Short mmCIF file of C-alpha atoms in Angstrom, two decimals:
data_model
loop_
_atom_site.label_atom_id
_atom_site.label_comp_id
_atom_site.label_asym_id
_atom_site.label_seq_id
_atom_site.Cartn_x
_atom_site.Cartn_y
_atom_site.Cartn_z
CA UNK A 1 -2.64 -16.77 42.07
CA UNK A 2 -2.70 -18.15 38.52
CA UNK A 3 -6.44 -17.71 38.41
CA UNK A 4 -6.09 -14.08 39.57
CA UNK A 5 -3.48 -13.42 36.86
CA UNK A 6 -5.69 -14.96 34.19
CA UNK A 7 -8.62 -12.87 35.36
CA UNK A 8 -6.51 -9.71 35.33
CA UNK A 9 -5.15 -10.54 31.85
CA UNK A 10 -8.64 -11.19 30.54
CA UNK A 11 -9.74 -7.81 31.89
CA UNK A 12 -6.86 -6.02 30.18
CA UNK A 13 -7.54 -7.79 26.89
CA UNK A 14 -11.23 -6.89 27.10
CA UNK A 15 -10.40 -3.24 27.74
CA UNK A 16 -7.93 -3.14 24.82
CA UNK A 17 -10.41 -4.80 22.50
CA UNK A 18 -13.14 -2.39 23.55
CA UNK A 19 -10.86 0.52 22.64
CA UNK A 20 -9.90 -0.99 19.30
CA UNK A 21 -13.44 -1.60 18.11
CA UNK A 22 -14.67 1.94 18.80
CA UNK A 23 -14.70 3.61 15.37
CA UNK A 24 -13.01 6.97 14.96
CA UNK A 25 -15.10 9.82 13.54
CA UNK A 26 -14.75 10.29 9.80
CA UNK A 27 -12.87 13.46 8.91
CA UNK A 28 -12.96 13.27 5.12
CA UNK A 29 -10.94 15.79 3.15
CA UNK A 30 -10.95 16.75 -0.53
CA UNK A 31 -8.31 15.19 -2.80
CA UNK A 32 -4.92 16.38 -4.01
CA UNK A 33 -3.76 18.51 -1.08
CA UNK A 34 -0.02 18.96 -1.65
CA UNK A 35 2.70 18.30 0.90
CA UNK A 36 4.27 21.17 2.82
CA UNK A 37 7.33 21.31 0.57
CA UNK A 38 5.27 21.19 -2.62
CA UNK A 39 2.88 23.85 -1.32
CA UNK A 40 5.78 26.13 -0.36
CA UNK A 41 7.34 25.72 -3.79
CA UNK A 42 4.04 26.43 -5.52
CA UNK A 43 3.37 29.47 -3.34
CA UNK A 44 6.72 30.91 -4.31
CA UNK A 45 5.93 30.34 -7.99
CA UNK A 46 2.68 32.33 -7.89
CA UNK A 47 2.49 35.80 -9.39
CA UNK A 48 2.26 38.47 -6.69
CA UNK A 49 -0.11 41.22 -7.78
CA UNK A 50 -2.73 43.56 -6.40
CA UNK A 51 -6.32 42.38 -6.74
CA UNK A 52 -8.46 43.99 -9.44
CA UNK A 53 -11.88 44.11 -11.10
CA UNK A 54 -13.76 43.74 -7.80
CA UNK A 55 -16.58 46.04 -8.94
CA UNK A 56 -17.49 43.78 -11.87
CA UNK A 57 -17.82 40.58 -9.80
CA UNK A 58 -21.13 38.72 -9.91
CA UNK A 59 -21.59 35.27 -8.36
CA UNK A 60 -23.77 34.26 -11.31
CA UNK A 61 -20.65 34.44 -13.51
CA UNK A 62 -19.60 31.18 -11.84
CA UNK A 63 -22.34 28.64 -12.67
CA UNK A 64 -22.28 26.29 -9.70
CA UNK A 65 -23.97 23.22 -8.28
CA UNK A 66 -24.34 21.65 -11.70
CA UNK A 67 -25.50 18.06 -12.15
CA UNK A 68 -22.56 15.70 -11.70
CA UNK A 69 -24.12 12.27 -12.02
CA UNK A 70 -27.69 11.00 -12.02
CA UNK A 71 -29.72 13.33 -9.80
CA UNK A 72 -26.69 14.49 -7.78
CA UNK A 73 -25.38 18.00 -8.14
CA UNK A 74 -21.99 19.24 -6.94
CA UNK A 75 -23.18 20.18 -3.46
CA UNK A 76 -24.76 16.77 -2.94
CA UNK A 77 -21.64 15.02 -4.19
CA UNK A 78 -19.54 16.84 -1.60
CA UNK A 79 -22.03 15.99 1.14
CA UNK A 80 -21.77 12.31 0.19
CA UNK A 81 -17.98 12.45 -0.12
CA UNK A 82 -17.22 14.26 3.11
CA UNK A 83 -19.95 12.95 5.38
CA UNK A 84 -20.07 9.87 7.56
CA UNK A 85 -22.77 7.20 7.07
CA UNK A 86 -24.60 9.38 4.55
CA UNK A 87 -27.87 8.04 3.14
CA UNK A 88 -29.58 9.89 0.28
CA UNK A 89 -33.05 9.68 -1.22
CA UNK A 90 -33.97 9.30 -4.91
CA UNK A 91 -33.24 12.98 -5.55
CA UNK A 92 -29.80 12.64 -3.90
CA UNK A 93 -30.77 14.70 -0.86
CA UNK A 94 -29.20 13.34 2.37
CA UNK A 95 -31.77 11.80 4.70
CA UNK A 96 -29.20 10.92 7.37
CA UNK A 97 -25.50 11.23 8.11
CA UNK A 98 -23.08 13.47 9.95
CA UNK A 99 -20.57 16.06 8.80
CA UNK A 100 -17.44 17.25 10.58
CA UNK A 101 -16.56 20.87 9.78
CA UNK A 102 -12.76 21.14 10.00
CA UNK A 103 -12.71 24.95 10.05
CA UNK A 104 -14.45 25.16 13.43
CA UNK A 105 -14.31 21.56 14.68
CA UNK A 106 -18.09 21.19 14.79
CA UNK A 107 -20.14 18.13 13.79
CA UNK A 108 -23.65 18.47 12.40
CA UNK A 109 -26.27 15.86 11.50
CA UNK A 110 -28.64 18.19 9.64
CA UNK A 111 -27.47 18.76 6.03
CA UNK A 112 -29.29 22.09 5.92
CA UNK A 113 -26.76 23.37 8.48
CA UNK A 114 -23.85 22.48 6.20
CA UNK A 115 -22.52 24.77 3.49
CA UNK A 116 -20.11 23.87 0.72
CA UNK A 117 -17.22 26.32 0.91
CA UNK A 118 -14.99 27.26 -2.00
CA UNK A 119 -11.69 27.37 -0.12
CA UNK A 120 -10.60 30.13 -2.51
CA UNK A 121 -13.89 32.03 -2.69
CA UNK A 122 -15.41 32.83 -6.05
CA UNK A 123 -15.03 36.57 -5.49
CA UNK A 124 -11.39 36.07 -4.49
CA UNK A 125 -10.78 34.03 -7.62
CA UNK A 126 -12.38 36.79 -9.69
CA UNK A 127 -10.12 39.45 -8.16
CA UNK A 128 -7.09 37.21 -8.70
CA UNK A 129 -7.55 36.62 -12.42
CA UNK A 130 -10.80 34.72 -13.02
CA UNK A 131 -12.34 37.92 -14.35
CA UNK A 132 -10.52 37.15 -17.60
CA UNK A 133 -11.74 33.54 -17.87
CA UNK A 134 -14.49 32.14 -20.03
CA UNK A 135 -17.76 31.19 -18.37
CA UNK A 136 -16.97 27.54 -19.05
CA UNK A 137 -13.71 27.77 -17.10
CA UNK A 138 -15.44 29.54 -14.23
CA UNK A 139 -18.04 26.76 -14.16
CA UNK A 140 -15.27 24.16 -13.98
CA UNK A 141 -13.69 26.07 -11.12
CA UNK A 142 -16.93 26.45 -9.16
CA UNK A 143 -17.69 22.72 -9.37
CA UNK A 144 -14.18 21.25 -9.07
CA UNK A 145 -14.28 17.90 -7.29
CA UNK A 146 -10.80 16.86 -8.42
CA UNK A 147 -8.86 19.18 -6.13
CA UNK A 148 -9.14 20.69 -2.64
CA UNK A 149 -11.51 23.50 -3.63
CA UNK A 150 -14.79 22.34 -2.07
CA UNK A 151 -15.25 21.68 1.67
CA UNK A 152 -18.30 20.74 3.74
CA UNK A 153 -18.41 23.18 6.67
CA UNK A 154 -20.98 24.70 8.99
CA UNK A 155 -23.08 27.45 7.50
CA UNK A 156 -22.11 29.83 10.30
CA UNK A 157 -18.37 29.48 9.71
CA UNK A 158 -18.87 29.83 5.97
CA UNK A 159 -20.72 33.09 6.55
CA UNK A 160 -17.96 34.27 8.88
CA UNK A 161 -15.35 33.63 6.20
CA UNK A 162 -17.27 35.25 3.35
CA UNK A 163 -14.91 36.09 0.49
CA UNK A 164 -11.90 36.88 2.69
CA UNK A 165 -8.39 35.66 1.93
CA UNK A 166 -6.02 34.33 4.66
CA UNK A 167 -4.72 37.81 5.41
CA UNK A 168 -8.20 38.70 6.68
CA UNK A 169 -9.61 35.36 7.85
CA UNK A 170 -8.25 32.06 9.12
CA UNK A 171 -10.09 28.97 10.42
CA UNK A 172 -10.66 29.19 14.20
CA UNK A 173 -9.14 25.70 14.57
CA UNK A 174 -5.47 26.65 14.46
CA UNK A 175 -4.35 23.05 14.00
CA UNK A 176 -6.09 23.17 10.62
CA UNK A 177 -4.09 26.16 9.35
CA UNK A 178 -1.46 23.97 7.69
CA UNK A 179 -4.04 22.01 5.69
CA UNK A 180 -6.02 25.14 4.86
CA UNK A 181 -2.96 26.94 3.51
CA UNK A 182 -1.86 23.94 1.44
CA UNK A 183 -5.35 23.61 -0.05
CA UNK A 184 -5.57 27.35 -0.80
CA UNK A 185 -2.16 27.36 -2.48
CA UNK A 186 -2.99 24.30 -4.57
CA UNK A 187 -6.15 25.91 -5.95
CA UNK A 188 -4.38 29.18 -6.76
CA UNK A 189 -1.48 27.34 -8.39
CA UNK A 190 -3.64 24.92 -10.38
CA UNK A 191 -5.77 27.70 -11.84
CA UNK A 192 -2.94 30.18 -12.35
CA UNK A 193 -4.39 32.78 -10.00
CA UNK A 194 -2.30 35.52 -8.41
CA UNK A 195 -1.78 36.33 -4.73
CA UNK A 196 -1.35 39.74 -3.16
CA UNK A 197 1.54 40.44 -0.83
CA UNK A 198 -0.47 40.34 2.42
CA UNK A 199 -2.10 37.05 1.36
CA UNK A 200 1.27 35.49 0.55
CA UNK A 201 2.69 36.56 3.92
CA UNK A 202 -0.31 35.05 5.74
CA UNK A 203 0.04 31.79 3.81
CA UNK A 204 3.73 31.56 4.70
CA UNK A 205 2.83 32.05 8.37
CA UNK A 206 0.22 29.31 8.15
CA UNK A 207 2.67 26.95 6.44
CA UNK A 208 5.03 27.48 9.37
CA UNK A 209 2.55 25.57 11.50
CA UNK A 210 2.98 22.41 9.43
#
């Protein structure tokens, strides 16, 4: 009987250890995403105004994917930051790795299938006040690695989103709505951008999922 118990215990321990040593997939996220309460407070502090100056928007007014360090530009820095087991060559292009896209819950191993999304799109930023910025400030915005502005996502979901705000588009993964709203609010608050009424209502709804 004792031998049976020892055998059974050894089996249980082996199973537990096998579960423990299996690594969880890396789901990296950008920095400085505020808490629910902070995000709600910051949302309520934003200026509510209709969007404007859409006709004068040009993506080239936001110089992006600038060199950050060595041979790495902004896009490549995000791929290294948000990927799992990423290996890059001398020009900083990923030669291997995997990327989890939190918007649609998809993992890709080919970097060419990954886009870097501006959570608050450049055109949305323009309509919300960036039209009045200097080019230097727009460049800072478009390459901001210090906040939750840049996300590695699948190219298909990035195309689906386009330049839409949360009143017109939300990530298909509903469990991500809380994080998405907090990131969106942080970017708008940090850069002093406005929200329109439908956008604010949608963000409040998304925060209710937190």
